[in-house]
mmCIF file with all atom_site columns, C-alpha atoms in Angstrom:
data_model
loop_
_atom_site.group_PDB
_atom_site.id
_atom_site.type_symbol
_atom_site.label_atom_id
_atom_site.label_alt_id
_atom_site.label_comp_id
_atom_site.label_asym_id
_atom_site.label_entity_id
_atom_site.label_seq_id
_atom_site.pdbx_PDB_ins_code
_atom_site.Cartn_x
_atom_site.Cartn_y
_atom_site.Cartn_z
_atom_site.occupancy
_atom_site.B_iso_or_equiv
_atom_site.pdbx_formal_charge
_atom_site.auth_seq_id
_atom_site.auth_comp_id
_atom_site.auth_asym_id
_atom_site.auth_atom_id
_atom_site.pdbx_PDB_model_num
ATOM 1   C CA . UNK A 1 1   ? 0.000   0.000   0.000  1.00 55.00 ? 177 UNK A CA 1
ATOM 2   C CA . UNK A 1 2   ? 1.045   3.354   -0.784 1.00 64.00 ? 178 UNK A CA 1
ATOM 3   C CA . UNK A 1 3   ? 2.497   5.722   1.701  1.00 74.00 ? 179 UNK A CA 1
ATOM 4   C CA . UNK A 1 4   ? -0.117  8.347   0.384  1.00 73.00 ? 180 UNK A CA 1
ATOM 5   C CA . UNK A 1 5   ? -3.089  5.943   1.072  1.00 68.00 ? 181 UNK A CA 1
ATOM 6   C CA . UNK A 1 6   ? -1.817  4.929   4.132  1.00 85.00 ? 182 UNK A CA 1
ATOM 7   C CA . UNK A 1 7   ? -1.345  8.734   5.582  1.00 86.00 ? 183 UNK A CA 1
ATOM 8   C CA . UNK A 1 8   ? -4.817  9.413   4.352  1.00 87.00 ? 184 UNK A CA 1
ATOM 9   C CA . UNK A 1 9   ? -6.455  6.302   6.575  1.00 90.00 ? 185 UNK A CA 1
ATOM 10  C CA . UNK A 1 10  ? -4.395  7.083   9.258  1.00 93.00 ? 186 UNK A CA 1
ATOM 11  C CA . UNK A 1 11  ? -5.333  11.193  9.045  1.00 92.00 ? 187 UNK A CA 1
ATOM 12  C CA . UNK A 1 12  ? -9.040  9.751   8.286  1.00 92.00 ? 188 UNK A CA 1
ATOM 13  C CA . UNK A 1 13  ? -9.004  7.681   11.643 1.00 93.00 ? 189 UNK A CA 1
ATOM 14  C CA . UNK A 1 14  ? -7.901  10.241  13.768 1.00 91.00 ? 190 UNK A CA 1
ATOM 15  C CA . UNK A 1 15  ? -11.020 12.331  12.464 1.00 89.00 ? 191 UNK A CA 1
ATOM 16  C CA . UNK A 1 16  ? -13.395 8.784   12.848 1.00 88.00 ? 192 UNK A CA 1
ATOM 17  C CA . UNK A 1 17  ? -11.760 8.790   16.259 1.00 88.00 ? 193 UNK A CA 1
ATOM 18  C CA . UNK A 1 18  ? -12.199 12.425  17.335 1.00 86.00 ? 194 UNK A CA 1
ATOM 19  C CA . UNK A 1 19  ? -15.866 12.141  16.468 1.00 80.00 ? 195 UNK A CA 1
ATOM 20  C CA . UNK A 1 20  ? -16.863 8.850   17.458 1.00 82.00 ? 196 UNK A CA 1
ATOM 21  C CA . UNK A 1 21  ? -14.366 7.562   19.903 1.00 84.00 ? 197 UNK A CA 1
ATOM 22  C CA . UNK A 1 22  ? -14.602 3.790   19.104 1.00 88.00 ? 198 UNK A CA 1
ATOM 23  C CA . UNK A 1 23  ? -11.053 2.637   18.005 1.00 91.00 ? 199 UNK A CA 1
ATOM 24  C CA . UNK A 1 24  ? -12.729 -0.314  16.550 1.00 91.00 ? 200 UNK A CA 1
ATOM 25  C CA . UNK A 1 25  ? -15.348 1.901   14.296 1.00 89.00 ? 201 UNK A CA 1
ATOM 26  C CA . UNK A 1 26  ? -12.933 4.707   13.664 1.00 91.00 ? 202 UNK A CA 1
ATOM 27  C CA . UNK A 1 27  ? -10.665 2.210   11.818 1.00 92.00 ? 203 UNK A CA 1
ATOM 28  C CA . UNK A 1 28  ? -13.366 0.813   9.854  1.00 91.00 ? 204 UNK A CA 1
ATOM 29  C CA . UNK A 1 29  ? -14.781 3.421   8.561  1.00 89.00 ? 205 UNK A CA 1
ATOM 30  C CA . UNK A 1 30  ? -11.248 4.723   7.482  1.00 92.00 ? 206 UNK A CA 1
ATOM 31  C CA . UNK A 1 31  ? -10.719 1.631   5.086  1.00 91.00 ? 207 UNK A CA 1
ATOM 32  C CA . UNK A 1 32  ? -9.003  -0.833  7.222  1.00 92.00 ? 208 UNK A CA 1
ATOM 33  C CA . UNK A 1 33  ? -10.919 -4.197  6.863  1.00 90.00 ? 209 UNK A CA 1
ATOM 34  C CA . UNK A 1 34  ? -13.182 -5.193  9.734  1.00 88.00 ? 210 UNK A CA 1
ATOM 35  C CA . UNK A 1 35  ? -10.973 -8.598  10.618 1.00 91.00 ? 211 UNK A CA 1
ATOM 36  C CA . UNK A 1 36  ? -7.969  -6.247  11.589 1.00 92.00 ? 212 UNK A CA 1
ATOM 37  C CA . UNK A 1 37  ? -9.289  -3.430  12.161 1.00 91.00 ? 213 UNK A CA 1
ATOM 38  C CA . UNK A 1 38  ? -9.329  -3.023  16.257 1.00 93.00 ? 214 UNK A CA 1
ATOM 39  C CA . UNK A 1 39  ? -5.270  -4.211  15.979 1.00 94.00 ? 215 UNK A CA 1
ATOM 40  C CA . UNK A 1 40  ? -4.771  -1.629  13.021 1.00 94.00 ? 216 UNK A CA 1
ATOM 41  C CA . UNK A 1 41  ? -6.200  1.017   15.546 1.00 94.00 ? 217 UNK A CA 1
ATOM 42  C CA . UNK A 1 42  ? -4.224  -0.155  18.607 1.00 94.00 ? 218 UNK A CA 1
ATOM 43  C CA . UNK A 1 43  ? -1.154  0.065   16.310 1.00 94.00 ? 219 UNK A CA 1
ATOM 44  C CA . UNK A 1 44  ? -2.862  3.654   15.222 1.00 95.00 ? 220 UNK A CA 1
ATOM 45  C CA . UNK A 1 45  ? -2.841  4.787   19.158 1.00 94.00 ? 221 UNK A CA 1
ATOM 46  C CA . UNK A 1 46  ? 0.433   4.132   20.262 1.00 94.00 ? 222 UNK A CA 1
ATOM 47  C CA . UNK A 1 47  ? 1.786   6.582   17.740 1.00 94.00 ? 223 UNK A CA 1
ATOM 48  C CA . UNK A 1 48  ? 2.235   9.947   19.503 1.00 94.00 ? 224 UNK A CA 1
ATOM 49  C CA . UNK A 1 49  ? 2.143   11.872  16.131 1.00 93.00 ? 225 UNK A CA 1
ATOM 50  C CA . UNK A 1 50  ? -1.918  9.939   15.858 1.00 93.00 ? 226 UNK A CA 1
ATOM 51  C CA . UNK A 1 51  ? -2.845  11.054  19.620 1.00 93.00 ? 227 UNK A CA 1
ATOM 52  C CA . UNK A 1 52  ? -1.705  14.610  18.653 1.00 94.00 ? 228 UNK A CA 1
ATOM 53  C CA . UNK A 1 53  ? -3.638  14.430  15.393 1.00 93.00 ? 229 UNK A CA 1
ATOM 54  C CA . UNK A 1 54  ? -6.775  13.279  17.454 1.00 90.00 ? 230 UNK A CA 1
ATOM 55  C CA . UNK A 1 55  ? -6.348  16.065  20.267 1.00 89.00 ? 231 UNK A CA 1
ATOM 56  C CA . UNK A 1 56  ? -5.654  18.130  17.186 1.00 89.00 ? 232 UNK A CA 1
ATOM 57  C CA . UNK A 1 57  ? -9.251  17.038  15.674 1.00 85.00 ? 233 UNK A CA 1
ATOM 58  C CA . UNK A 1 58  ? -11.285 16.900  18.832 1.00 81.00 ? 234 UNK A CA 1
ATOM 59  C CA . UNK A 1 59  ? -10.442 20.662  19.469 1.00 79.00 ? 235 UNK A CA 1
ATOM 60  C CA . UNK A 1 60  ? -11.765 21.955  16.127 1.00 77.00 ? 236 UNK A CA 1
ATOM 61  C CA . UNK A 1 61  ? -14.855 19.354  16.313 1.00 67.00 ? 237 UNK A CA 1
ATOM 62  C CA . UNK A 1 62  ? -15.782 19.362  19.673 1.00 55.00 ? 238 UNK A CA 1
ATOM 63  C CA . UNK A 1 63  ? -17.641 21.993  21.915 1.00 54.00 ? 239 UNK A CA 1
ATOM 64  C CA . UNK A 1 64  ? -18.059 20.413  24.920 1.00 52.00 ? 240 UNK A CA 1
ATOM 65  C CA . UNK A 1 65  ? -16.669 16.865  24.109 1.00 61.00 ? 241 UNK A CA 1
ATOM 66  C CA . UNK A 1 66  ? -17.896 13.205  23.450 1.00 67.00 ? 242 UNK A CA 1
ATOM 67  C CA . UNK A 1 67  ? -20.770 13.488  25.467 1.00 76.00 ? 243 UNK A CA 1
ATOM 68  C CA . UNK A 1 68  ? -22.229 16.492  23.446 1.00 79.00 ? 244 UNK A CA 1
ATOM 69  C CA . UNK A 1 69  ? -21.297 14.776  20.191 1.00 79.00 ? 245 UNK A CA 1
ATOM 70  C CA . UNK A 1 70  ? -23.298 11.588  20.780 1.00 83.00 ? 246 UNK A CA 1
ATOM 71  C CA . UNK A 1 71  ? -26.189 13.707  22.002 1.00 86.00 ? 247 UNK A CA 1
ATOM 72  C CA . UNK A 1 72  ? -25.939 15.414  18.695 1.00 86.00 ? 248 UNK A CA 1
ATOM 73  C CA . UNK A 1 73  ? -25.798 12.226  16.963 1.00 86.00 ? 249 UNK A CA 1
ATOM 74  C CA . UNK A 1 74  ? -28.796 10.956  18.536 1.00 89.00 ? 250 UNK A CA 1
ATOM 75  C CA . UNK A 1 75  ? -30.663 13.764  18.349 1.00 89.00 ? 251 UNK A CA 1
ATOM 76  C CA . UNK A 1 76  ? -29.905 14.848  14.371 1.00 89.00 ? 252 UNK A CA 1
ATOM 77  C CA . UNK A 1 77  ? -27.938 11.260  13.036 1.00 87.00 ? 253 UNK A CA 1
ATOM 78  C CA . UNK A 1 78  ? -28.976 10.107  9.955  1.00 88.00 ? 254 UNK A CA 1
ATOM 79  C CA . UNK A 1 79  ? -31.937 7.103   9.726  1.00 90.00 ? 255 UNK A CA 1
ATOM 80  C CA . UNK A 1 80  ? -31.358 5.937   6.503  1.00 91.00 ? 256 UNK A CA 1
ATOM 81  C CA . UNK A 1 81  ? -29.286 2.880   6.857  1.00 90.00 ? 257 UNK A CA 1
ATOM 82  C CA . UNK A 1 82  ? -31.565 1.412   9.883  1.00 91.00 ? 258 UNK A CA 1
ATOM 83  C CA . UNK A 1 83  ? -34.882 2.025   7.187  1.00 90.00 ? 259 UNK A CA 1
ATOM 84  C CA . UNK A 1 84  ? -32.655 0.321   4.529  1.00 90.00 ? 260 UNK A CA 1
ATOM 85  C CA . UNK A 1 85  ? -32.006 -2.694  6.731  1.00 86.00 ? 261 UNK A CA 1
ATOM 86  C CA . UNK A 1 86  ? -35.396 -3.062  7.431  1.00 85.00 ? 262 UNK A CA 1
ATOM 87  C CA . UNK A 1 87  ? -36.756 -2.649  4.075  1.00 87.00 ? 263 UNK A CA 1
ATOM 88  C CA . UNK A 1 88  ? -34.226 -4.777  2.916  1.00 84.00 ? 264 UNK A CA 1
ATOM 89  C CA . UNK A 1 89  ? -35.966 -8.118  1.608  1.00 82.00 ? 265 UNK A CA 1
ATOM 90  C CA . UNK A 1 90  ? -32.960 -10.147 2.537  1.00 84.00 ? 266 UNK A CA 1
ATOM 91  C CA . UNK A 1 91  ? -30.794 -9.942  5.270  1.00 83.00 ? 267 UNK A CA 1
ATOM 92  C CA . UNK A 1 92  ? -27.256 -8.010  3.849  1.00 88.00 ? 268 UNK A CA 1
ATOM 93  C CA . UNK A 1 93  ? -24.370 -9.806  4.094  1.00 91.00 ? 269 UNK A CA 1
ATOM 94  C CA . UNK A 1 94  ? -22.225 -8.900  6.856  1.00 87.00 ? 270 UNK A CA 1
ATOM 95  C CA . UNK A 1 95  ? -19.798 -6.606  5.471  1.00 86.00 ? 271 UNK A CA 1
ATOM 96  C CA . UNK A 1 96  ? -22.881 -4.556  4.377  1.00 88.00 ? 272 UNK A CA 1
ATOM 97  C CA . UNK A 1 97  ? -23.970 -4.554  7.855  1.00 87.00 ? 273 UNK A CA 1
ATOM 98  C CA . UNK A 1 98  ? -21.166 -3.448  9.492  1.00 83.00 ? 274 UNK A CA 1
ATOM 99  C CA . UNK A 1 99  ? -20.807 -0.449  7.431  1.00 85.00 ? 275 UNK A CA 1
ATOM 100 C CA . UNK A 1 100 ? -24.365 0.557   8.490  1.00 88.00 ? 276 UNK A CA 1
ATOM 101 C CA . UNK A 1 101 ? -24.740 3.781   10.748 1.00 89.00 ? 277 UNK A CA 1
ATOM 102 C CA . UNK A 1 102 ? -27.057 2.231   13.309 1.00 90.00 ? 278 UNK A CA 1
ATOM 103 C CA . UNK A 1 103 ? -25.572 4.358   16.477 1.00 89.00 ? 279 UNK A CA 1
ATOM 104 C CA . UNK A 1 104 ? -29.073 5.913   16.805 1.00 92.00 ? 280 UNK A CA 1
ATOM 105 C CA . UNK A 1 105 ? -31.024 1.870   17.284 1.00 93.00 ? 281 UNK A CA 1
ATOM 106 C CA . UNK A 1 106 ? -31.328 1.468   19.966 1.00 92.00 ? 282 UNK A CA 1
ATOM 107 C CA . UNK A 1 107 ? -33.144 -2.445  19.850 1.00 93.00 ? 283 UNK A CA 1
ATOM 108 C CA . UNK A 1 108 ? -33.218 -4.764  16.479 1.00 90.00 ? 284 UNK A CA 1
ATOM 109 C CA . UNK A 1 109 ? -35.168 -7.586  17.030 1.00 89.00 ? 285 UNK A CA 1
ATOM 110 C CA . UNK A 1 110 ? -36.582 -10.390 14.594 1.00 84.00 ? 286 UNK A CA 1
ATOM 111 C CA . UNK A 1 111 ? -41.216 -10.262 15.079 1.00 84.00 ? 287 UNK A CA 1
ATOM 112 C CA . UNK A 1 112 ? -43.227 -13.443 14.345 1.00 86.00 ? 288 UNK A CA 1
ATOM 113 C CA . UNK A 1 113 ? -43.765 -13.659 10.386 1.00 81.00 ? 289 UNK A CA 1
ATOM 114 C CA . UNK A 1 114 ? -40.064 -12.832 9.679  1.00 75.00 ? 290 UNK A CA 1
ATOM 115 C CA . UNK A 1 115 ? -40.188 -9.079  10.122 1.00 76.00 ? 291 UNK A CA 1
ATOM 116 C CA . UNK A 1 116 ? -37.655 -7.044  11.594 1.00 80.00 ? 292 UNK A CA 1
ATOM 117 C CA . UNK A 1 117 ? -38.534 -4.133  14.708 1.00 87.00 ? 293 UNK A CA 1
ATOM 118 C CA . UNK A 1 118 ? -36.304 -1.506  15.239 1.00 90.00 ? 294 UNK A CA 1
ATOM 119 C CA . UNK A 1 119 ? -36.648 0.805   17.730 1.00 93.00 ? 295 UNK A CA 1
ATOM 120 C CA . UNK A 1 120 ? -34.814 4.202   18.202 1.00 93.00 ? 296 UNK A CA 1
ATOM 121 C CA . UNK A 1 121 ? -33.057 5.804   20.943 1.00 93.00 ? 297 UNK A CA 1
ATOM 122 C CA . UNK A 1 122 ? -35.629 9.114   21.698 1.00 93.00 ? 298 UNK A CA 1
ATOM 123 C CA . UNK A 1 123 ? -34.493 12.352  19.808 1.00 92.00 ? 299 UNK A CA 1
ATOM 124 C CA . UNK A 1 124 ? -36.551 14.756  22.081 1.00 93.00 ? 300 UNK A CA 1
ATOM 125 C CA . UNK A 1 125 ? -34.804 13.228  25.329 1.00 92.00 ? 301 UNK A CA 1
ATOM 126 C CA . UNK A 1 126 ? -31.278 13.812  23.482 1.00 89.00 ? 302 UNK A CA 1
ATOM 127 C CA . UNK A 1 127 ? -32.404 17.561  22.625 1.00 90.00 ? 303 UNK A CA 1
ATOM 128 C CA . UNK A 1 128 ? -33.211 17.753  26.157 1.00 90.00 ? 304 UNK A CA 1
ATOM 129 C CA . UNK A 1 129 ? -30.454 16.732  27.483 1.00 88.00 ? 305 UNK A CA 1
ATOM 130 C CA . UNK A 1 130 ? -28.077 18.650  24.958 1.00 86.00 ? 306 UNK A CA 1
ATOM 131 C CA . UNK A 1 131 ? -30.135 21.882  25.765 1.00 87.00 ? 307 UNK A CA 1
ATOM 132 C CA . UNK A 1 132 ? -29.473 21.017  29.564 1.00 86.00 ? 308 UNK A CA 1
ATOM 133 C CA . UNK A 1 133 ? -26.058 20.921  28.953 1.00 81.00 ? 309 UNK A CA 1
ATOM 134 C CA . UNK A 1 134 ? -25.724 23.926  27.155 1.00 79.00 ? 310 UNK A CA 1
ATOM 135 C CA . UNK A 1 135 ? -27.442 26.082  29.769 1.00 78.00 ? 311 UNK A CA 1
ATOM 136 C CA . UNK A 1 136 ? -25.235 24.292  32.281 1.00 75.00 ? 312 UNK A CA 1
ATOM 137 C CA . UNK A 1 137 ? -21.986 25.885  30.529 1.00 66.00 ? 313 UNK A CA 1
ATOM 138 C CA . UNK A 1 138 ? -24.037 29.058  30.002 1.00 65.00 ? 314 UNK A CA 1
ATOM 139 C CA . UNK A 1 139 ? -24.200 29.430  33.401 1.00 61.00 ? 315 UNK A CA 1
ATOM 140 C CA . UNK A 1 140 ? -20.522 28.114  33.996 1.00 61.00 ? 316 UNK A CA 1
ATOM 141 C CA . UNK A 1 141 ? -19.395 30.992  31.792 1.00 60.00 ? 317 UNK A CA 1
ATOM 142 C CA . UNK A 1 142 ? -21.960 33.640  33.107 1.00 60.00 ? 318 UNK A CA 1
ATOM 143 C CA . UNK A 1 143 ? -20.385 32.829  36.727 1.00 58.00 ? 319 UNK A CA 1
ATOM 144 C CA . UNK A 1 144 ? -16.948 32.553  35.635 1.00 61.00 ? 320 UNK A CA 1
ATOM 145 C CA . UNK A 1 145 ? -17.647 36.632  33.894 1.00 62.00 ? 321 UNK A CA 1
ATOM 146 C CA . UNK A 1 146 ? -19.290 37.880  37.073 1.00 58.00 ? 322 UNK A CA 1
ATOM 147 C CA . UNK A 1 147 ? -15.967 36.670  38.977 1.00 65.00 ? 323 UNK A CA 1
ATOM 148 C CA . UNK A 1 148 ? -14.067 38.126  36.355 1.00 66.00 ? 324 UNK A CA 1
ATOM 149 C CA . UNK A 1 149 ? -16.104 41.828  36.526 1.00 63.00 ? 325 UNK A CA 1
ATOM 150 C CA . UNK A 1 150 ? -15.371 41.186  40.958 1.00 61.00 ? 326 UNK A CA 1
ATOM 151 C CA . UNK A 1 151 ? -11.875 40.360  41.141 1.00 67.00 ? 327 UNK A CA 1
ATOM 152 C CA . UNK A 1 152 ? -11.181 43.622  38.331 1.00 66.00 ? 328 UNK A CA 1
ATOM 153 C CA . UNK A 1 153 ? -13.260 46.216  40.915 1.00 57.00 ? 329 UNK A CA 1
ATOM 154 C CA . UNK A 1 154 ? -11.369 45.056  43.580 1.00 52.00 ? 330 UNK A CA 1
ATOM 155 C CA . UNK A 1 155 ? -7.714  45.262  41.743 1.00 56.00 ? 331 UNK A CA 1
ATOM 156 C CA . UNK A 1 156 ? -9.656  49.055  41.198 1.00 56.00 ? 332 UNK A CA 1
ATOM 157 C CA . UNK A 1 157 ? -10.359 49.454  44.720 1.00 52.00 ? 333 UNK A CA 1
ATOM 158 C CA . UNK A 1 158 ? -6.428  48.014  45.899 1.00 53.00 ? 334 UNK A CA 1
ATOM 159 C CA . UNK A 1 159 ? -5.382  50.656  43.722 1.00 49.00 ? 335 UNK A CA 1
ATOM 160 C CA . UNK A 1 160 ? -7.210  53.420  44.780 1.00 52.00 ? 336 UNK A CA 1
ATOM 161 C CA . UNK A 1 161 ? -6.116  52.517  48.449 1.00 53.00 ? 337 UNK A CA 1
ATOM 162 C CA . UNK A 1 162 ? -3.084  52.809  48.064 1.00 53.00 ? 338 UNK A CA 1
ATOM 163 C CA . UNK A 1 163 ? -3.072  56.287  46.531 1.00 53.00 ? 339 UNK A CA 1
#
């Protein structure tokens, strides 16, 4: 493989990792096969140029960090592949399957008949809880600015003293 190809999979795990924060996933989805792929990422990791890459990533992606992100991913992700797989009149071979985005299922299970159920994590308790969050670090930086706006009037008032 060339050394082109093999810097873009590694630069596209870091990204896959920043986001999604499965080693596992993250090396998948970057083009390393499925058999290898968790060793390919443990090989990935132990490279301190990767872990920079990934810090490197995570800053520009994230706001408030993985727990935000999979909020976000619940509460907007994509549905597609979960309709596809049960629309499907087959069941896809399993390197179909594993390239499925099913992080927002939340239960797959076979009905009587031959059917397939899927059920969902709940969007409106994600957009609840990311709108808790938010006002949580709304408030974390509206308390941080009022002791900010204090501690300056009091540096004012040490200097007046001592005049």
């Amino acid at each position: 493989m060339s050394d082109k190809i093999q810097k873009d999979k590694r630069d596209l795990f870091c990204c896959y990792f920043a986001v999604l924060g499965n080693p596992e996933e993250a090396a998948v989805r970057s083009g390393f096969s499925r058999e290898n792929a968790l060793r390919n990422a443990a090989d990935l990791l132990k490279q301190n140029s990767v872990r920079k890459e990934i810090k490197r990533y995570r800053e520009c992606l994230a706001d408030s960090g993985s727990i935000v992100t999979g909020l976000k991913r619940l509460a907007f992700g994509n549905c597609s592949d979960a309709v596809y797989l049960v629309f499907a009149d087959e069941l896809p071979p399993p390197d179909v399957i594993s390239g499925l985005d099913l992080f927002g299922v939340s239960e797959i299970k076979r009905v009587k008949g031959g059917g397939v159920e899927i059920k969902f994590f709940d969007r409106i308790k994600a957009l609840e809880k990311l709108f808790e969050l938010e006002n949580a670090f709304s408030d974390r930086s509206k308390a941080a600015d009022l002791i900010d706006a204090l501690s300056s009037s009091a540096e004012e008032c040490d200097v007046i003293d001592d005049k």
